[in-house]
Short mmCIF file of C-alpha atoms in Angstrom, two decimals:
data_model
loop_
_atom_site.label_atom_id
_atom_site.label_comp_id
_atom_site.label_asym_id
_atom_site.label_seq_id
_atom_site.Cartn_x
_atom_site.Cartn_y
_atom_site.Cartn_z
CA UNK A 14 -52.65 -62.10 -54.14
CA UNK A 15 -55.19 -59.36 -54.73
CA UNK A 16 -54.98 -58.08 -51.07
CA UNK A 17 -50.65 -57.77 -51.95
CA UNK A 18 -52.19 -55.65 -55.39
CA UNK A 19 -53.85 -53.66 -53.87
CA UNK A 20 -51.56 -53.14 -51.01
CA UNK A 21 -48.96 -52.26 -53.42
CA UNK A 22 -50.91 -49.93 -55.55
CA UNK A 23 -51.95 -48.28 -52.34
CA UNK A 24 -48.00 -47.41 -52.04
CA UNK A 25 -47.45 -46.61 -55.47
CA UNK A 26 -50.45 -43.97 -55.58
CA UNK A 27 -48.97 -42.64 -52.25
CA UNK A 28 -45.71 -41.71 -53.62
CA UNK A 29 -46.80 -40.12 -56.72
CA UNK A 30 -49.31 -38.39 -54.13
CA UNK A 31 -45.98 -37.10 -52.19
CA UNK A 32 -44.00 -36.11 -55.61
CA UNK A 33 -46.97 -34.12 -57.11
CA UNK A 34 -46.61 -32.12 -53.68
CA UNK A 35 -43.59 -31.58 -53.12
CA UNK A 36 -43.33 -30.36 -56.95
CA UNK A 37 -45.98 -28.09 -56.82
CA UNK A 38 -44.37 -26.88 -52.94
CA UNK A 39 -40.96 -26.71 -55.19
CA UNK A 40 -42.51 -24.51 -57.64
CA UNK A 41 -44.04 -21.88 -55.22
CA UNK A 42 -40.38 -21.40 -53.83
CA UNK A 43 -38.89 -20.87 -56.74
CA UNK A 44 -41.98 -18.67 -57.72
CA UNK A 45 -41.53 -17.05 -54.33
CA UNK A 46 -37.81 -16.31 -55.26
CA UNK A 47 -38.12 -15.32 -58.76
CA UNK A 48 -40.61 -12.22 -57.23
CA UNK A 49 -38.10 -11.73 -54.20
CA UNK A 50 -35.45 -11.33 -56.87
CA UNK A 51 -37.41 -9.16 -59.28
CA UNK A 52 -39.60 -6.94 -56.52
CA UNK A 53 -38.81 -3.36 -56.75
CA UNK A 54 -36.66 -2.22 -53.65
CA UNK A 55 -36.81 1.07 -52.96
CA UNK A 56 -33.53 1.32 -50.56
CA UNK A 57 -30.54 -1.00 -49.52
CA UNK A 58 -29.22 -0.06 -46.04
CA UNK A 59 -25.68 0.03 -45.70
CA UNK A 60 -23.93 0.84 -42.48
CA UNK A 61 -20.08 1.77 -42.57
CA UNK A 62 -18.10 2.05 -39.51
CA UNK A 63 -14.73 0.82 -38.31
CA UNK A 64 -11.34 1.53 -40.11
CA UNK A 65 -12.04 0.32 -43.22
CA UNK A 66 -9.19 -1.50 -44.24
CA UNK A 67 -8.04 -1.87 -47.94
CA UNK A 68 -8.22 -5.64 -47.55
CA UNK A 69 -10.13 -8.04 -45.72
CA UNK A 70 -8.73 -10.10 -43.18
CA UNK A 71 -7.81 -13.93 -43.79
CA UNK A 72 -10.79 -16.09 -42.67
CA UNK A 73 -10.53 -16.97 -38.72
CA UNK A 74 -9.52 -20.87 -38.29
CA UNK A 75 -11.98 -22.83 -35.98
CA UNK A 76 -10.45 -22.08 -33.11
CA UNK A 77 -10.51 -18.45 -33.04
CA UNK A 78 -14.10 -19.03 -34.29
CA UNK A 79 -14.91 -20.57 -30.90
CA UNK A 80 -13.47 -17.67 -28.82
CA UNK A 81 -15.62 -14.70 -28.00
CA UNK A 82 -13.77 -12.23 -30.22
CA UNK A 83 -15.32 -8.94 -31.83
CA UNK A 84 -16.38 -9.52 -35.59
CA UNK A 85 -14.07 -8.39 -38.08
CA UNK A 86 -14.25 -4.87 -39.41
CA UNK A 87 -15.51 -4.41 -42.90
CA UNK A 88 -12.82 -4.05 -45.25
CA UNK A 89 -13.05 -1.55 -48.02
CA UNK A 90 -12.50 -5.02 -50.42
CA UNK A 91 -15.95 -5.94 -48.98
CA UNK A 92 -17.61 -2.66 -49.29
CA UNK A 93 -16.86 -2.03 -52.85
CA UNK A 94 -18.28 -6.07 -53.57
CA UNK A 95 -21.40 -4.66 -52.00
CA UNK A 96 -21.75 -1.14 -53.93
CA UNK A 97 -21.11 -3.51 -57.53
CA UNK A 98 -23.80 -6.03 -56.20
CA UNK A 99 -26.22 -3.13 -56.03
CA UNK A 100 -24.78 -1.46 -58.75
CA UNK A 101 -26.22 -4.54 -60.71
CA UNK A 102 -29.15 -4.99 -59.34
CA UNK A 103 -32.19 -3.82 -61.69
CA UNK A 104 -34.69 -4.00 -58.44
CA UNK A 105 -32.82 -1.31 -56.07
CA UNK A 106 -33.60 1.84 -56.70
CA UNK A 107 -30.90 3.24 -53.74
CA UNK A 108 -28.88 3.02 -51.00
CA UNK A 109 -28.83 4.76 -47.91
CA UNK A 110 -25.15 5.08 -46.26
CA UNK A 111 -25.58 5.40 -42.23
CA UNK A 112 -22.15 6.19 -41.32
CA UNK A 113 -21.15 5.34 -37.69
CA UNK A 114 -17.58 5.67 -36.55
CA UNK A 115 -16.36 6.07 -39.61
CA UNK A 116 -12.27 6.17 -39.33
CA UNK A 117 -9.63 5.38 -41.57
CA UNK A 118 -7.16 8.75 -43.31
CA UNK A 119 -7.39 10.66 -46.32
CA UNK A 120 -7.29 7.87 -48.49
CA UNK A 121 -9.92 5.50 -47.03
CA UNK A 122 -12.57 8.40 -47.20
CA UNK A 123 -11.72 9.18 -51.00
CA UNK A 124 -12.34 5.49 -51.73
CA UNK A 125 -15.66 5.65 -50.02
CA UNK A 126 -16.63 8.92 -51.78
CA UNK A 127 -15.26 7.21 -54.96
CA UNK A 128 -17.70 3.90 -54.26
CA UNK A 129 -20.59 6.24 -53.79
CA UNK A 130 -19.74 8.18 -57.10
CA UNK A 131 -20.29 4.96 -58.87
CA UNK A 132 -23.26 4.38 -57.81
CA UNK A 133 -24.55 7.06 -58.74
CA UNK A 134 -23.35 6.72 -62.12
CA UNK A 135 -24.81 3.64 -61.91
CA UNK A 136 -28.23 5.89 -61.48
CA UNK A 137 -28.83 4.85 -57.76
CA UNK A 138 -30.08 7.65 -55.60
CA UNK A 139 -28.12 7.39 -52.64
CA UNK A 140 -28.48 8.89 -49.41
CA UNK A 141 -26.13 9.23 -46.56
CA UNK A 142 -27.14 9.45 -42.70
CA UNK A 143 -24.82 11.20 -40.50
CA UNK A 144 -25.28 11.73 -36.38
CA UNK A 145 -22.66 14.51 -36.71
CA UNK A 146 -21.58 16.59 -39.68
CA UNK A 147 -18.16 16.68 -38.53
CA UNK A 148 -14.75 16.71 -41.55
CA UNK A 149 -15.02 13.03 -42.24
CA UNK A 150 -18.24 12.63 -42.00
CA UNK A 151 -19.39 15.73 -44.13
CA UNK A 152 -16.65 14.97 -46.77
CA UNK A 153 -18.18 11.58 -47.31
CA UNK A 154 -21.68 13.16 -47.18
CA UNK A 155 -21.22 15.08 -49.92
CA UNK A 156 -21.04 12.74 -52.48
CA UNK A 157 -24.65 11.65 -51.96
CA UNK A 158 -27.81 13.04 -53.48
CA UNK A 159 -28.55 13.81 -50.26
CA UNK A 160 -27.80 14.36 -46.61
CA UNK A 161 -29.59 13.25 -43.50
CA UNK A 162 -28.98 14.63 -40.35
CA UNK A 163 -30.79 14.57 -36.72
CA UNK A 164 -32.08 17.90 -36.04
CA UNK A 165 -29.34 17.79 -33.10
CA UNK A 166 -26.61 17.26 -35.07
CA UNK A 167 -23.52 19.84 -34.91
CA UNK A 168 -21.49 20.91 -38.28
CA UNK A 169 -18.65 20.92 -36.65
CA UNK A 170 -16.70 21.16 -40.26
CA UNK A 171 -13.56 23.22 -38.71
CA UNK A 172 -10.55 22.94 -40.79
CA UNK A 173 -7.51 20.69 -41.09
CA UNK A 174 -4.97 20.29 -38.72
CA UNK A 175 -1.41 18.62 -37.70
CA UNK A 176 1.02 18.03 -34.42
CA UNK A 177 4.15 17.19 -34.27
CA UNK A 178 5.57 15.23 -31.20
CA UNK A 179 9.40 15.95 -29.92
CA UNK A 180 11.16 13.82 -27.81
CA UNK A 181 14.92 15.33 -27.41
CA UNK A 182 14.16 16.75 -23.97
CA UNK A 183 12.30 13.32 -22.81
CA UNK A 184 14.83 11.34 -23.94
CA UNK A 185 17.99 13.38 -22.14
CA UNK A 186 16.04 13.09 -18.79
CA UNK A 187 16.22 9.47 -19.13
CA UNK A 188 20.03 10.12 -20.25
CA UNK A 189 19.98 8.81 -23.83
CA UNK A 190 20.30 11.29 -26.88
CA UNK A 191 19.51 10.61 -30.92
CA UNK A 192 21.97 10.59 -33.39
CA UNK A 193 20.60 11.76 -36.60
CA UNK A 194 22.45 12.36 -40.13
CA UNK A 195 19.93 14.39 -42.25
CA UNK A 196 20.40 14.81 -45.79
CA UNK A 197 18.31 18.00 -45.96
CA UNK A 198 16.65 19.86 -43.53
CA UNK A 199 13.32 18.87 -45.48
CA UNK A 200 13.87 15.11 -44.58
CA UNK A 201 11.71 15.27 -40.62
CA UNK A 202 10.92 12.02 -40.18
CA UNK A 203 13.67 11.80 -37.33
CA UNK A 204 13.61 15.32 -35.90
CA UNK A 205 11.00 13.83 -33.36
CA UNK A 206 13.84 12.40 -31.70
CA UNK A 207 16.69 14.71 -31.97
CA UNK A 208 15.03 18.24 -32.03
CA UNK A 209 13.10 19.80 -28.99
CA UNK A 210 10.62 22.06 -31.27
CA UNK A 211 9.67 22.88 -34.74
CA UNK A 212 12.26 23.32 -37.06
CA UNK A 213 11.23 26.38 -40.11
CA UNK A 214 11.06 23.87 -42.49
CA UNK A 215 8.79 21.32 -41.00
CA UNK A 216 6.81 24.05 -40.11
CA UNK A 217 6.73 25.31 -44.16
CA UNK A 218 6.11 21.61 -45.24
CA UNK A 219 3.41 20.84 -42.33
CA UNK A 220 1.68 24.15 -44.07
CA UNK A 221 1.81 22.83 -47.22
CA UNK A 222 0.31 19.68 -46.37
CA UNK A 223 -2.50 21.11 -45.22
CA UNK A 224 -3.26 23.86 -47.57
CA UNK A 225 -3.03 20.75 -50.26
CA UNK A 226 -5.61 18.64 -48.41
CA UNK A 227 -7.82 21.84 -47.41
CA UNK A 228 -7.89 22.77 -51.30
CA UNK A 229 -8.53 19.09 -51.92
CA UNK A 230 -11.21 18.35 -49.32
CA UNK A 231 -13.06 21.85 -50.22
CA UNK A 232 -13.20 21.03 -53.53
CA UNK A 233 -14.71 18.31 -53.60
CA UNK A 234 -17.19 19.15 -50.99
CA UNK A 235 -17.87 22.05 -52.96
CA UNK A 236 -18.56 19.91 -56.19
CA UNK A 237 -20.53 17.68 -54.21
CA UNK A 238 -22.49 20.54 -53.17
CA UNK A 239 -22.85 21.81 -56.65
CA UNK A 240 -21.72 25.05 -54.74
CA UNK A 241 -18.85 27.36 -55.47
CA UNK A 242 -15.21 27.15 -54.19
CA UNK A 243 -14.54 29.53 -51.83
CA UNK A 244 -11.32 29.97 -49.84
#
């Protein structure tokens, strides 16, 4: 009898021995991640590349998660989740942008300059690395509190630009032709097909496009800049 008594007591001492452990290893973790969560961070790294889409894509079923396929590309959805997390966050003092590949149009850089504009309203100094300075990339640097380049970077910011393709001739070689009814000579969206150059007012409306997205993209580079517009 005294031999099971002790025995048992033995046991019972044992597992209060292994609870008072694994409380006091339970509260260094969570001590450990209170400091994690509250320890000043100086800058969040952030690379952006890809074509930014407005949405991210539906999550891959198991299948396609066995195949070898490239990742997904981040989604501007996912980008501005990660720019309100930081926003947030009392310990992050700012993020640095490195821009690589950056592509997406008009659009997808204003929402990126627009994200970084909140941060810093958000009083986060952020920074954006660029390898080049070229008209994406330098549009998207200036929203930052500042730009880092390498030292053998180009600024290669040179202008807008547009093409237009024409097909009439290519197509009659191959014997077919376009038949187009157009409303106004302003509506181009077909004369790819049916015209073999330039009509004057594509031309006029091309050249409006792009004096409305110069003044736009100078504009803002210029405020970014805290510089003055000049044309």
């Amino acid at each position: 009898m005294a031999q099971d008594f002790f025995s048992e007591l033995r046991r019972e001492l044992g597992e209060v021995g292994t609870a008072v452990r694994e409380s006091w290893r339970n509260m260094g973790t969570s001590w450990h991640n209170w400091r994690r969560r509250h320890e000043l961070i100086d800058y969040v790294i952030v690379p952006i590349s890809g074509p930014l889409p407005e949405r991210a894509a539906p999550r891959r079923g198991f299948i396609q998660r066995q195949l070898p396929l490239p990742p997904e590309p981040m989604s501007m959805q996912e980008l501005n989740s990660i720019a309100r997390s930081l926003a947030d966050a009392d310990n992050v003092g700012g993020v640095v942008f490195v821009l690589q590949d950056v592509g997406g149009g008009l659009a997808t850089l204003q929402s990126v300059r627009r994200m970084m504009q909140r941060l810093r309203e958000a009083e986060k100094h952020v920074v954006v690395y660029a390898p080049a300075l070229t008209n994406s990339f330098y549009y998207l640097a200036t929203a930052a509190d500042l730009i880092i380049a390498p030292p053998s970077a180009m600024f290669e910011v040179l202008g807008v630009r547009s093409e237009a393709i024409f097909l009439k001739n290519a197509l009659a070689k191959l014997g077919l032709s376009f038949d187009n009814i157009q409303i106004s000579p302003y509506k181009t969206a077909a004369n790819m097909f049916d015209k073999a150059d330039i009509t004057p007012e594509q031309r006029a409306q091309l050249d409006w496009l792009l004096d409305e997205s110069y003044d736009m993209l100078t504009a803002d580079m210029a405020t970014g800049r805290k510089k003055p517009k000049k044309r």
